[in-house]
PDB file of C-alpha atoms in Angstrom:
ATOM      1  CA  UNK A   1       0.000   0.000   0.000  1.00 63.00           C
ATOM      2  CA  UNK A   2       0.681   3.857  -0.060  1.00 74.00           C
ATOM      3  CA  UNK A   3       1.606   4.378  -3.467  1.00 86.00           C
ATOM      4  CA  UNK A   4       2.097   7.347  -4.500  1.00 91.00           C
ATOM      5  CA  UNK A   5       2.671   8.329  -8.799  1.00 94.00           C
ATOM      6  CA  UNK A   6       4.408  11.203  -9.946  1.00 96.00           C
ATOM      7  CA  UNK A   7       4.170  12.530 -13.140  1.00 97.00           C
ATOM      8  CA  UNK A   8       5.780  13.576 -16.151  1.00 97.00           C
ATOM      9  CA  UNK A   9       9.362  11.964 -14.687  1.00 96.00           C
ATOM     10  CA  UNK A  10      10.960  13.822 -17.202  1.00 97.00           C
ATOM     11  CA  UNK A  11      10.494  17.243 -18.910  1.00 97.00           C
ATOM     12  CA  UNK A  12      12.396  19.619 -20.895  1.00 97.00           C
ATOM     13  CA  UNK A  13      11.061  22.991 -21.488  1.00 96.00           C
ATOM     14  CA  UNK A  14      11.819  26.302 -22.952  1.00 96.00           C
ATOM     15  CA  UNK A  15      12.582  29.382 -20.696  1.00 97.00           C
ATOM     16  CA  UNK A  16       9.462  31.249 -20.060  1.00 97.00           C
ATOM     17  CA  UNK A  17       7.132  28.804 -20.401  1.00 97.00           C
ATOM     18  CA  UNK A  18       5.235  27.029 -17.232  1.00 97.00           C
ATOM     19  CA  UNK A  19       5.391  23.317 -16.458  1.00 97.00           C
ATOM     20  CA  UNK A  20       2.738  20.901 -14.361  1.00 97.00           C
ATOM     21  CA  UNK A  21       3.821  17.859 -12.376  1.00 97.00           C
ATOM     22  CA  UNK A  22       1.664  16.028 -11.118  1.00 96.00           C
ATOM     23  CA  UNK A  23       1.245  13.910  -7.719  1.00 95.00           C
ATOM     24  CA  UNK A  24      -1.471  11.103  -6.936  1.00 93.00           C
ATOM     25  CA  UNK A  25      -1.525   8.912  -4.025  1.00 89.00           C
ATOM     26  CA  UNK A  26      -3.180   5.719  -5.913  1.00 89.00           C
ATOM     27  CA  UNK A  27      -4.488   3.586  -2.349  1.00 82.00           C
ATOM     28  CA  UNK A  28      -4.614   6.318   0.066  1.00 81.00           C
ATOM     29  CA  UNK A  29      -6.170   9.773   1.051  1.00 83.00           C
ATOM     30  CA  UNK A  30      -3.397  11.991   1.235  1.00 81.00           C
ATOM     31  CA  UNK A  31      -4.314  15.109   3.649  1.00 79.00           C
ATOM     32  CA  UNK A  32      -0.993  16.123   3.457  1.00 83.00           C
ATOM     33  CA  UNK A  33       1.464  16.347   0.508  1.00 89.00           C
ATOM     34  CA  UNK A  34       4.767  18.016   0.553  1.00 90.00           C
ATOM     35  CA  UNK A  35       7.070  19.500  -2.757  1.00 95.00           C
ATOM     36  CA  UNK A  36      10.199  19.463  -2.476  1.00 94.00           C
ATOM     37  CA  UNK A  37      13.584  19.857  -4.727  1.00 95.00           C
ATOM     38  CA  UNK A  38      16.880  18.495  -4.929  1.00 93.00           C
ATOM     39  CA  UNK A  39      19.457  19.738  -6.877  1.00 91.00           C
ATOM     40  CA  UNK A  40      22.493  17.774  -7.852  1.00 86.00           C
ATOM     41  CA  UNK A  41      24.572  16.395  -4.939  1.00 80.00           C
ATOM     42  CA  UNK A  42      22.402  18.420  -2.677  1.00 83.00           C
ATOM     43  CA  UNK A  43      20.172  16.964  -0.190  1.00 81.00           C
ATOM     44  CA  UNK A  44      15.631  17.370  -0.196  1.00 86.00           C
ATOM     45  CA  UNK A  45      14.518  21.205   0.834  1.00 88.00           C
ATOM     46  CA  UNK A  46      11.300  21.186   1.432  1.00 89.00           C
ATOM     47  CA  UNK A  47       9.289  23.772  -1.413  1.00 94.00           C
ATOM     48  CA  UNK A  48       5.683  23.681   0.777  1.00 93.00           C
ATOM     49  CA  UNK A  49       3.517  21.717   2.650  1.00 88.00           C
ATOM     50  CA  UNK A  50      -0.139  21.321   0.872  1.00 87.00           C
ATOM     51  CA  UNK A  51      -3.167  20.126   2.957  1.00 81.00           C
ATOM     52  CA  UNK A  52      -6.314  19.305   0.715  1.00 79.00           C
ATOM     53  CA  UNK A  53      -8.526  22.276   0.170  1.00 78.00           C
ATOM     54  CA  UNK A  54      -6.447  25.116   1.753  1.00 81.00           C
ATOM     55  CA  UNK A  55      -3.636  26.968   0.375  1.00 85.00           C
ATOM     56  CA  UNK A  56      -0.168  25.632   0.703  1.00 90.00           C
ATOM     57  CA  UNK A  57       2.399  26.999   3.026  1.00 90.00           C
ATOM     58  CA  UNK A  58       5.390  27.557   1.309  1.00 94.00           C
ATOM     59  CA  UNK A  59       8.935  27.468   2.788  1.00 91.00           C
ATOM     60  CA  UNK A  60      10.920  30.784   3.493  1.00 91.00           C
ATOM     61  CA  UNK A  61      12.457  31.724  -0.251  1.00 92.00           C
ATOM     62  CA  UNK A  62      10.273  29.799  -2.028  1.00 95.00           C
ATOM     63  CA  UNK A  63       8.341  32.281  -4.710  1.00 94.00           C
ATOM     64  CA  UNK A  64       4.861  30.886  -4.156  1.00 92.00           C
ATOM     65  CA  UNK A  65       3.746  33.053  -7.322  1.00 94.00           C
ATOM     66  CA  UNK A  66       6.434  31.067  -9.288  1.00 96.00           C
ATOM     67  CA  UNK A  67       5.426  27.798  -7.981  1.00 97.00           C
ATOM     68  CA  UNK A  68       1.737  27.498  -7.976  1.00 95.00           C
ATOM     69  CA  UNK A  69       0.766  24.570  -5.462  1.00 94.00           C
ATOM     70  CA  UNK A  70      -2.702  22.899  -6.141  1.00 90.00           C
ATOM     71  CA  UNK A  71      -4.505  20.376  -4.145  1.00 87.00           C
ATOM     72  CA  UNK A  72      -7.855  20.068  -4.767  1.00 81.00           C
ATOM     73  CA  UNK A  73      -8.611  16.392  -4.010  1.00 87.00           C
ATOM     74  CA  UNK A  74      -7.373  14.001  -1.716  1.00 86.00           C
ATOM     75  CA  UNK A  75      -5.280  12.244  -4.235  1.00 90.00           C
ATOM     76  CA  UNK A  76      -4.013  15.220  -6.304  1.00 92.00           C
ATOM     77  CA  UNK A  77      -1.538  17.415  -5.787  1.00 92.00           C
ATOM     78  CA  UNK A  78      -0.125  19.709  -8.633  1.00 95.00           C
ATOM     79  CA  UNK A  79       2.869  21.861  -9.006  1.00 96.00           C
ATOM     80  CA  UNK A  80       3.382  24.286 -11.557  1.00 97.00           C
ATOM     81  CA  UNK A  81       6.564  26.180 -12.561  1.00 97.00           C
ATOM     82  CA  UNK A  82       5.463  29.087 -14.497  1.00 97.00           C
ATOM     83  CA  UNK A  83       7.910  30.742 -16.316  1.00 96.00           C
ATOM     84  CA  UNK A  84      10.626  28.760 -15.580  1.00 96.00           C
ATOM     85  CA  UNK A  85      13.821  29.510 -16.177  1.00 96.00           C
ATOM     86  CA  UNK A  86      17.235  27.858 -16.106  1.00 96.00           C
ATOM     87  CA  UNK A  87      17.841  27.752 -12.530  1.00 95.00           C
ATOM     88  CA  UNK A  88      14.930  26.141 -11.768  1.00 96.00           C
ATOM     89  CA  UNK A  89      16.025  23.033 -13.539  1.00 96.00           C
ATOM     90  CA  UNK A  90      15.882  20.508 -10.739  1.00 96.00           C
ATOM     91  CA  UNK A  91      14.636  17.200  -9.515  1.00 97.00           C
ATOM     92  CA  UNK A  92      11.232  17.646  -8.324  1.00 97.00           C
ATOM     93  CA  UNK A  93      10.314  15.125  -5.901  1.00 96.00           C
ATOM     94  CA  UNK A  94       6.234  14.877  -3.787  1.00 95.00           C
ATOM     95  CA  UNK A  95       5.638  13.142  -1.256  1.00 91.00           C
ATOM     96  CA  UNK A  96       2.273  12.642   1.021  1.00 87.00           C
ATOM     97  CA  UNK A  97       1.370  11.495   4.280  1.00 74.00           C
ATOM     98  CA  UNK A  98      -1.916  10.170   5.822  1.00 66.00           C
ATOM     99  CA  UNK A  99      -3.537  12.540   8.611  1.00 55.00           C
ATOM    100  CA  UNK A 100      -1.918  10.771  11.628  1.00 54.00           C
ATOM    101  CA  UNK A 101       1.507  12.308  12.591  1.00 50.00           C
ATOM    102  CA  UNK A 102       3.413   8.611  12.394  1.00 57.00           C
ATOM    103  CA  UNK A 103       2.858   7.049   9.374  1.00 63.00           C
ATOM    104  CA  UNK A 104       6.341   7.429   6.766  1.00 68.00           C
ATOM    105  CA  UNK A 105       5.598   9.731   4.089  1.00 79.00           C
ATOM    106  CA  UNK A 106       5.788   7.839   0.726  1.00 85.00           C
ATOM    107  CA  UNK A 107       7.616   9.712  -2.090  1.00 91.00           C
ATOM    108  CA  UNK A 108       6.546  10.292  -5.895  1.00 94.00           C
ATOM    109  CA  UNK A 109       9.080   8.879  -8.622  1.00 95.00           C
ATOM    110  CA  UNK A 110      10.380  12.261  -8.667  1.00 96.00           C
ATOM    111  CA  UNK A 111      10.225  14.694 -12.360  1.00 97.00           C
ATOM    112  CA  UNK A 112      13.795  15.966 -13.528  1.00 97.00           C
ATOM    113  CA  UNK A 113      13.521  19.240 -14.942  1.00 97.00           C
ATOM    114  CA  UNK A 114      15.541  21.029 -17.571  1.00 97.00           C
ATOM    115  CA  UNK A 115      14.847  24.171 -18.686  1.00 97.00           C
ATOM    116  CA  UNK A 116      16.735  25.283 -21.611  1.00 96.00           C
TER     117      UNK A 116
ATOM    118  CA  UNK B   1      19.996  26.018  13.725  1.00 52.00           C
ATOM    119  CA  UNK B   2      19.663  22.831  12.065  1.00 55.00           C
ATOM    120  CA  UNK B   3      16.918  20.468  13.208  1.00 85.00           C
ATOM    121  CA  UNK B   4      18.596  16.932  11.798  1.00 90.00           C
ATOM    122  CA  UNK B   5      22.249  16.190  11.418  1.00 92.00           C
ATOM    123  CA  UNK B   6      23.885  13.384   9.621  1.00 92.00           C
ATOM    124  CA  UNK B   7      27.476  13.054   8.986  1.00 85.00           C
ATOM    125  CA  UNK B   8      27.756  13.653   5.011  1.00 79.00           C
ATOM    126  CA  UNK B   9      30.400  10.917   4.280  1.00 82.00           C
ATOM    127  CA  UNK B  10      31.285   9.490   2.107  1.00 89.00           C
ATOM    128  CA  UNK B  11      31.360   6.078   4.467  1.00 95.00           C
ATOM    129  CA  UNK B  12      32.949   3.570   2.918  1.00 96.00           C
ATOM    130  CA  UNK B  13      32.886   0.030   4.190  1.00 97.00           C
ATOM    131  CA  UNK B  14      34.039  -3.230   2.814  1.00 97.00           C
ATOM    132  CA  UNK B  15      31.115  -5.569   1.447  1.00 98.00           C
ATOM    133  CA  UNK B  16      29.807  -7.955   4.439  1.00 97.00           C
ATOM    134  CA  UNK B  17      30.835  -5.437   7.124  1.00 97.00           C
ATOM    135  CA  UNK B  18      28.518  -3.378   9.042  1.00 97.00           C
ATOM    136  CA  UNK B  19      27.624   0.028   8.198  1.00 97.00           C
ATOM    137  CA  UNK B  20      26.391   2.488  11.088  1.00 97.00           C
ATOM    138  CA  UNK B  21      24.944   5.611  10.081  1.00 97.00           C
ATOM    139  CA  UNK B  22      23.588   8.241  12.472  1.00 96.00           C
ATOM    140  CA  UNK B  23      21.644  11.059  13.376  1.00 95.00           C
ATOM    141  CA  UNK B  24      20.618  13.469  15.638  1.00 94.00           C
ATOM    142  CA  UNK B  25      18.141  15.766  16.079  1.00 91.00           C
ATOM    143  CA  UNK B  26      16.804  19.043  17.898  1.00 86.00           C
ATOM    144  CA  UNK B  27      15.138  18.750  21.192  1.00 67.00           C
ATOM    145  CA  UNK B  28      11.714  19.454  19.872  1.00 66.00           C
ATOM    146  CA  UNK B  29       8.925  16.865  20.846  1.00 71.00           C
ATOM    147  CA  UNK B  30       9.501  13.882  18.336  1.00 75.00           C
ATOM    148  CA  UNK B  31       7.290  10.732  17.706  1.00 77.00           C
ATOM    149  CA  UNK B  32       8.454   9.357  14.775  1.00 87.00           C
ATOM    150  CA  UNK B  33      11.691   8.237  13.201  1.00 91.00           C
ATOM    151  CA  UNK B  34      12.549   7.086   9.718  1.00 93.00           C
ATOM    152  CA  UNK B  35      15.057   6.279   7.598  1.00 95.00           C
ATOM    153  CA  UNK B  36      15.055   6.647   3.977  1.00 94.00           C
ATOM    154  CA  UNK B  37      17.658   5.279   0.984  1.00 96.00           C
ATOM    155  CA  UNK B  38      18.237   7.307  -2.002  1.00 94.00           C
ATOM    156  CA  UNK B  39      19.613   6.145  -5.089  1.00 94.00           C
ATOM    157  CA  UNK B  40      21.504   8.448  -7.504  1.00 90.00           C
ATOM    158  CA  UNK B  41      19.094   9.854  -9.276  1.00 89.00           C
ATOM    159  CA  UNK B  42      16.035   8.241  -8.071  1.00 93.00           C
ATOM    160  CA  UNK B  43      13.231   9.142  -4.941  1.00 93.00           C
ATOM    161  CA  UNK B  44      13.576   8.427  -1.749  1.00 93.00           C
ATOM    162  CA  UNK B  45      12.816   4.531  -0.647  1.00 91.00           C
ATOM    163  CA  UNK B  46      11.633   4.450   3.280  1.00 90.00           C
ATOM    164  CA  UNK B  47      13.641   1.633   4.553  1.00 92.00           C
ATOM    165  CA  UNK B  48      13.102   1.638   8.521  1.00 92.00           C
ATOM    166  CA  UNK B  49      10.729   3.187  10.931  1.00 91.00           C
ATOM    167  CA  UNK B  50      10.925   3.147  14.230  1.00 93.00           C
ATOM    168  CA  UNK B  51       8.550   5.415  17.452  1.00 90.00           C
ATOM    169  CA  UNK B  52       9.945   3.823  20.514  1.00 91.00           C
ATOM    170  CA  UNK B  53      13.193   3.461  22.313  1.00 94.00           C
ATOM    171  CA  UNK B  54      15.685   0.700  21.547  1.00 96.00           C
ATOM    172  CA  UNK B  55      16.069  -1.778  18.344  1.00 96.00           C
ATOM    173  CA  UNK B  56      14.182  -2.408  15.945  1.00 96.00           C
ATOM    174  CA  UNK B  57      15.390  -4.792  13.224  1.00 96.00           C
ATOM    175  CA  UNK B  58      14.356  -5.653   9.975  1.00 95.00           C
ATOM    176  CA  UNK B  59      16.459  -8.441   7.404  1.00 96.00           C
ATOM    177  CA  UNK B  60      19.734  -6.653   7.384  1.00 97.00           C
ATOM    178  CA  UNK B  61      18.607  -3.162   8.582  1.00 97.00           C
ATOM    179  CA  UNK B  62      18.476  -2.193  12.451  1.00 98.00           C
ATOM    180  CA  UNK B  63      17.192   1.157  13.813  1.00 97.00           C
ATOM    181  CA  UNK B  64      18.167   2.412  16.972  1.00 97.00           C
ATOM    182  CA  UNK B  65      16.429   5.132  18.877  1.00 95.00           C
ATOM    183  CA  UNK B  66      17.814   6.732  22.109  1.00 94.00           C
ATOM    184  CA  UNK B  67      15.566   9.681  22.578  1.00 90.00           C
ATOM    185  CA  UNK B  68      17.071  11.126  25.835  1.00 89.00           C
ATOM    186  CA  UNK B  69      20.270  11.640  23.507  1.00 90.00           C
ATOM    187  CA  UNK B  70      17.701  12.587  20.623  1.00 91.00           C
ATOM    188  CA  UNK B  71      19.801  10.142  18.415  1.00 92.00           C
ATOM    189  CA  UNK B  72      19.078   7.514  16.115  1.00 95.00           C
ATOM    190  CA  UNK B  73      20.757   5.103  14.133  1.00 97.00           C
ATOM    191  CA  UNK B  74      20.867   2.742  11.358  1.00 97.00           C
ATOM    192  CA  UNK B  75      23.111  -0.384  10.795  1.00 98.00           C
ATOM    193  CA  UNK B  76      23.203  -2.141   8.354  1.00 98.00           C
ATOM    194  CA  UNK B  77      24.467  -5.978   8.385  1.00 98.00           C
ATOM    195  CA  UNK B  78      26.536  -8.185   5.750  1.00 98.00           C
ATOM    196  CA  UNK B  79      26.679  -4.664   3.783  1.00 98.00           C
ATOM    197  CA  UNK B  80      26.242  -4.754   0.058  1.00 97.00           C
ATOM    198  CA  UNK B  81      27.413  -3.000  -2.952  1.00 97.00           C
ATOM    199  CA  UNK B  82      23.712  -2.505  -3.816  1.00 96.00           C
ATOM    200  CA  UNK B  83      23.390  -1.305  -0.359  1.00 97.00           C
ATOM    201  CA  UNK B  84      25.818   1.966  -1.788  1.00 97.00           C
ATOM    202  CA  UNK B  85      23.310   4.914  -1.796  1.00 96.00           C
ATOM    203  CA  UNK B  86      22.825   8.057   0.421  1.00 94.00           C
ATOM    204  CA  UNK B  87      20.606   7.326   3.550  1.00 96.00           C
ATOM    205  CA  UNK B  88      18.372   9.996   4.744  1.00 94.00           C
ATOM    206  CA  UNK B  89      17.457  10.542   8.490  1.00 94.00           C
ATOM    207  CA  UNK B  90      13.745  11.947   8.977  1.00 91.00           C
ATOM    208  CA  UNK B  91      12.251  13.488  12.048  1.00 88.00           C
ATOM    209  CA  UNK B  92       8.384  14.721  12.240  1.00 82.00           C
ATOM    210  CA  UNK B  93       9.401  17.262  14.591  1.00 72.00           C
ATOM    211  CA  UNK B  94       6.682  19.327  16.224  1.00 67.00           C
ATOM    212  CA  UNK B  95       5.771  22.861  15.526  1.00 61.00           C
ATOM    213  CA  UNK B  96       5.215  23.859  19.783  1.00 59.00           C
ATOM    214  CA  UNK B  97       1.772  25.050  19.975  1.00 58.00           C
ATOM    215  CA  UNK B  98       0.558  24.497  16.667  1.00 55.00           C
ATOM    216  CA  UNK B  99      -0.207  20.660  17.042  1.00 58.00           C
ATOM    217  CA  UNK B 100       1.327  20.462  13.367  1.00 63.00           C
ATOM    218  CA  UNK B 101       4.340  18.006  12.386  1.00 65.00           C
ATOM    219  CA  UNK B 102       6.542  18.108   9.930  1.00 72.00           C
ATOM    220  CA  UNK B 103       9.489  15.456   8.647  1.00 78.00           C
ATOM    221  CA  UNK B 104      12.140  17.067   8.574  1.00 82.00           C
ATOM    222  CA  UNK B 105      15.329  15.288   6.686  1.00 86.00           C
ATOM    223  CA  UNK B 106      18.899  15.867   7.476  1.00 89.00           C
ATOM    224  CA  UNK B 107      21.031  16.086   4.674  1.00 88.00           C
ATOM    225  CA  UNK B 108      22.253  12.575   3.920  1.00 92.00           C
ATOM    226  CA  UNK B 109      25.119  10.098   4.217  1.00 94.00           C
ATOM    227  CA  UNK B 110      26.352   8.668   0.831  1.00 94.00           C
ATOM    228  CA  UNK B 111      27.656   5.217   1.974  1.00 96.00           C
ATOM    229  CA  UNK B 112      29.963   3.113  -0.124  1.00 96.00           C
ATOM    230  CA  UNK B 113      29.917  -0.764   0.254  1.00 97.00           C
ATOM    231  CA  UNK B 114      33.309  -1.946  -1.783  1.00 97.00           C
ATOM    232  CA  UNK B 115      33.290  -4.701  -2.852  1.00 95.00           C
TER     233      UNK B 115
END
């Protein structure tokens, strides 16, 4: 159980335009579902923190007008990049958790981004 | 002030000795403890998860928690070379007053199993 699909796992886009990745949890209800990126060598930071049907809380630095967090069900989650640029190319990983405080979150696949 | 440490590595360790990796966290009220493996490239697996003090063990893998020294570990038996990957601490540490959690990860130790 606690599946969780991430998609596109790969995209390349032009500068300027916006990009949607999406997050599902496939066997679960997933109050809570959390962005984050990872560039190379680096380790997760946390983007924002989505809970189904309010707006997300985003993490200090994080342009929340740049990345527009979405999560209107309680399987979806999206995450657009709109106008993205070059330094945004990154490894975009989800992950979502069940209301109780101790389950283990269960990651997406992850989407690599390149913006060219 | 960071709220999960990990020792970055690289560890290296020969393949079929143990591997310890460990963690600590800040002194905020903690339930839950995971760890996570991360391939090059790929998401993060959750390997081990463990609420209460003392071992828990699981095949290879053994978690240890020791929450009076807010540390917790992770060993890893007859290690590998699949085993080589970085391994990610996680802490749902508590926001005080908000009743909200949130896992927090430290930032990794890339272990090397040679074989």
């Amino acid at each position: 159980g606690a599946v969780v699909s991430q998609h596109p796992s790969r995209v390349i886009c032009k500068s300027g335009t916006s990009v949607k990745i999406e997050c599902r949890s496939l066997d679960f209800q997933a109050t809570t579902m959390f962005w984050y990126r990872q560039f190379p060598k680096q380790s997760l930071m946390l983007m924002a923190t989505s809970n189904e049907g309010s707006k997300a809380t985003y993490e200090q630095g994080v342009e929340k007008d740049k990345f527009l967090i979405n999560h209107a069900s309680l399987t979806l989650s999206t995450l657009t990049v709109t106008s993205a640029h070059p330094e945004d190319s990154s490894f975009y990983i989800c992950s979502a958790g069940r209301q109780s405080t101790n389950y283990g979150y269960t990651f997406g696949s992850g989407t690599r981004l390149t913006v060219v | 002030q960071k709220e999960v440490e990990q020792n970055s590595g690289p560890l290296s360790v020969p393949e079929g000795a143990i591997a310890s990796l460990n963690c600590t966290y800040s002194d905020r009220v903690s339930q839950s403890f995971f760890w996570y493996r991360q391939y090059s490239g790929k998401s993060p697996e959750l390997i081990m998860s463990i609420y209460s003090n003392g071992d828990k063990e699981d095949g290879r893998f053994t978690a240890q928690l020791n929450k009076a020294s807010q540390y917790v570990s992770l060993l890893i038996r007859d290690s590998q070379p699949s085993d080589s990957a970085t391994y990610l601490c996680a802490v749902n540490l508590e926001f005080p007053g908000a009743g909200s959690y949130q896992l927090t990860f430290g930032k990794g130790t890339k272990l090397s199993v040679i074989p």
